[in-house]
């Protein structure tokens, strides 16, 4: 099971993405929030992936990633970009993909990220 935290300030998008992600076998959104202070709400749950809306700003995204890494050493982060040119932005060890991506693209990207993590841990 891949436990996911979803952070996006747009309620409708966040709820829609949660529904899409939970249709994928092995994915579980343990928390969806518009607030960057989510980490204290899930301290007793192992979190594998954090998905963040990049429109909250690069500085805030980087701060959230650093904070999450202090609690979950191997957590992966996926930043959602609104525009193609934002795909080139670099964040703290995070992957970036378009917010407008379809279900299969989310599934492929997340599974690839988790496989890379698993391979990295076993080496």
PDB file of N, CA and C in Angstrom, residues 1 9 16 19 25 28-30 49-50 61-62 64 66 71 73 75 77 90 97 99 101-102 105 107 111 118:
ATOM      1  N   UNK A   1       0.839  -1.181   0.000  1.00  0.00           N
ATOM      2  CA  UNK A   1       0.000   0.000   0.000  1.00  0.00           C
ATOM      3  C   UNK A   1       0.884   1.244   0.000  1.00  0.00           C
ATOM      4  N   UNK A   9      -4.660  23.655  -2.500  1.00  0.00           N
ATOM      5  CA  UNK A   9      -5.587  24.622  -1.936  1.00  0.00           C
ATOM      6  C   UNK A   9      -6.937  24.670  -2.647  1.00  0.00           C
ATOM      7  N   UNK A  16     -11.179  15.622  -6.350  1.00  0.00           N
ATOM      8  CA  UNK A  16     -11.215  14.843  -7.597  1.00  0.00           C
ATOM      9  C   UNK A  16      -9.973  13.975  -7.733  1.00  0.00           C
ATOM     10  N   UNK A  19     -10.105  11.005  -5.423  1.00  0.00           N
ATOM     11  CA  UNK A  19     -10.984   9.965  -5.966  1.00  0.00           C
ATOM     12  C   UNK A  19     -10.264   9.163  -7.046  1.00  0.00           C
ATOM     13  N   UNK A  25      -5.270   0.492  -7.657  1.00  0.00           N
ATOM     14  CA  UNK A  25      -4.985  -0.561  -6.689  1.00  0.00           C
ATOM     15  C   UNK A  25      -3.657  -0.292  -5.975  1.00  0.00           C
ATOM     16  N   UNK A  28      -3.501   4.765  -1.441  1.00  0.00           N
ATOM     17  CA  UNK A  28      -4.427   5.198  -0.389  1.00  0.00           C
ATOM     18  C   UNK A  28      -4.074   6.624   0.031  1.00  0.00           C
ATOM     19  N   UNK A  29      -5.021   7.538  -0.162  1.00  0.00           N
ATOM     20  CA  UNK A  29      -4.820   8.916   0.273  1.00  0.00           C
ATOM     21  C   UNK A  29      -5.211   8.975   1.744  1.00  0.00           C
ATOM     22  N   UNK A  30      -4.217   9.109   2.610  1.00  0.00           N
ATOM     23  CA  UNK A  30      -4.472   9.120   4.051  1.00  0.00           C
ATOM     24  C   UNK A  30      -4.878  10.494   4.549  1.00  0.00           C
ATOM     25  N   UNK A  49       4.364   9.048   0.000  1.00  0.00           N
ATOM     26  CA  UNK A  49       4.356  10.044  -1.063  1.00  0.00           C
ATOM     27  C   UNK A  49       3.571  11.273  -0.632  1.00  0.00           C
ATOM     28  N   UNK A  50       4.125  12.416  -0.961  1.00  0.00           N
ATOM     29  CA  UNK A  50       3.461  13.688  -0.707  1.00  0.00           C
ATOM     30  C   UNK A  50       3.284  14.352  -2.074  1.00  0.00           C
ATOM     31  N   UNK A  61       6.978  24.998  -0.950  1.00  0.00           N
ATOM     32  CA  UNK A  61       7.106  23.584  -1.316  1.00  0.00           C
ATOM     33  C   UNK A  61       8.392  23.000  -0.739  1.00  0.00           C
ATOM     34  N   UNK A  62       9.500  23.719  -0.928  1.00  0.00           N
ATOM     35  CA  UNK A  62      10.792  23.241  -0.422  1.00  0.00           C
ATOM     36  C   UNK A  62      10.778  23.108   1.095  1.00  0.00           C
ATOM     37  N   UNK A  64       8.146  22.500   2.981  1.00  0.00           N
ATOM     38  CA  UNK A  64       7.318  21.343   3.318  1.00  0.00           C
ATOM     39  C   UNK A  64       8.053  20.036   3.073  1.00  0.00           C
ATOM     40  N   UNK A  66      11.358  19.542   3.140  1.00  0.00           N
ATOM     41  CA  UNK A  66      12.372  19.394   4.195  1.00  0.00           C
ATOM     42  C   UNK A  66      11.740  18.929   5.503  1.00  0.00           C
ATOM     43  N   UNK A  71      10.511  13.687   9.273  1.00  0.00           N
ATOM     44  CA  UNK A  71       9.609  12.704   9.890  1.00  0.00           C
ATOM     45  C   UNK A  71       9.651  11.349   9.190  1.00  0.00           C
ATOM     46  N   UNK A  73      12.019   9.602   6.474  1.00  0.00           N
ATOM     47  CA  UNK A  73      13.307   9.739   5.777  1.00  0.00           C
ATOM     48  C   UNK A  73      13.243   9.380   4.294  1.00  0.00           C
ATOM     49  N   UNK A  75      10.408   9.497   2.288  1.00  0.00           N
ATOM     50  CA  UNK A  75       9.215  10.012   1.607  1.00  0.00           C
ATOM     51  C   UNK A  75       9.591  10.594   0.247  1.00  0.00           C
ATOM     52  N   UNK A  77       8.290  13.020  -3.107  1.00  0.00           N
ATOM     53  CA  UNK A  77       7.428  14.175  -3.330  1.00  0.00           C
ATOM     54  C   UNK A  77       7.168  14.372  -4.812  1.00  0.00           C
ATOM     55  N   UNK A  90      13.250  23.117 -10.355  1.00  0.00           N
ATOM     56  CA  UNK A  90      13.864  22.097  -9.510  1.00  0.00           C
ATOM     57  C   UNK A  90      13.487  22.352  -8.054  1.00  0.00           C
ATOM     58  N   UNK A  97       5.135  17.090 -12.285  1.00  0.00           N
ATOM     59  CA  UNK A  97       4.284  16.707 -13.407  1.00  0.00           C
ATOM     60  C   UNK A  97       3.117  17.675 -13.516  1.00  0.00           C
ATOM     61  N   UNK A  99      -0.524  19.190 -13.543  1.00  0.00           N
ATOM     62  CA  UNK A  99      -1.756  19.003 -12.789  1.00  0.00           C
ATOM     63  C   UNK A  99      -2.852  18.404 -13.666  1.00  0.00           C
ATOM     64  N   UNK A 101      -2.615  16.107 -15.787  1.00  0.00           N
ATOM     65  CA  UNK A 101      -2.328  14.728 -16.180  1.00  0.00           C
ATOM     66  C   UNK A 101      -3.525  13.824 -15.913  1.00  0.00           C
ATOM     67  N   UNK A 102      -3.619  12.756 -16.689  1.00  0.00           N
ATOM     68  CA  UNK A 102      -4.720  11.807 -16.534  1.00  0.00           C
ATOM     69  C   UNK A 102      -4.328  10.693 -15.564  1.00  0.00           C
ATOM     70  N   UNK A 105      -1.278   8.526 -16.208  1.00  0.00           N
ATOM     71  CA  UNK A 105      -0.006   9.229 -16.033  1.00  0.00           C
ATOM     72  C   UNK A 105       0.366   9.331 -14.560  1.00  0.00           C
ATOM     73  N   UNK A 107      -0.623   7.234 -12.214  1.00  0.00           N
ATOM     74  CA  UNK A 107      -0.292   5.871 -11.793  1.00  0.00           C
ATOM     75  C   UNK A 107       1.123   5.500 -12.222  1.00  0.00           C
ATOM     76  N   UNK A 111       4.168   4.961  -9.480  1.00  0.00           N
ATOM     77  CA  UNK A 111       4.749   3.618  -9.401  1.00  0.00           C
ATOM     78  C   UNK A 111       6.235   3.649  -9.748  1.00  0.00           C
ATOM     79  N   UNK A 118      12.525   1.903  -3.916  1.00  0.00           N
ATOM     80  CA  UNK A 118      12.749   0.522  -3.492  1.00  0.00           C
ATOM     81  C   UNK A 118      14.111   0.029  -3.991  1.00  0.00           C
TER      82      UNK A 118
END
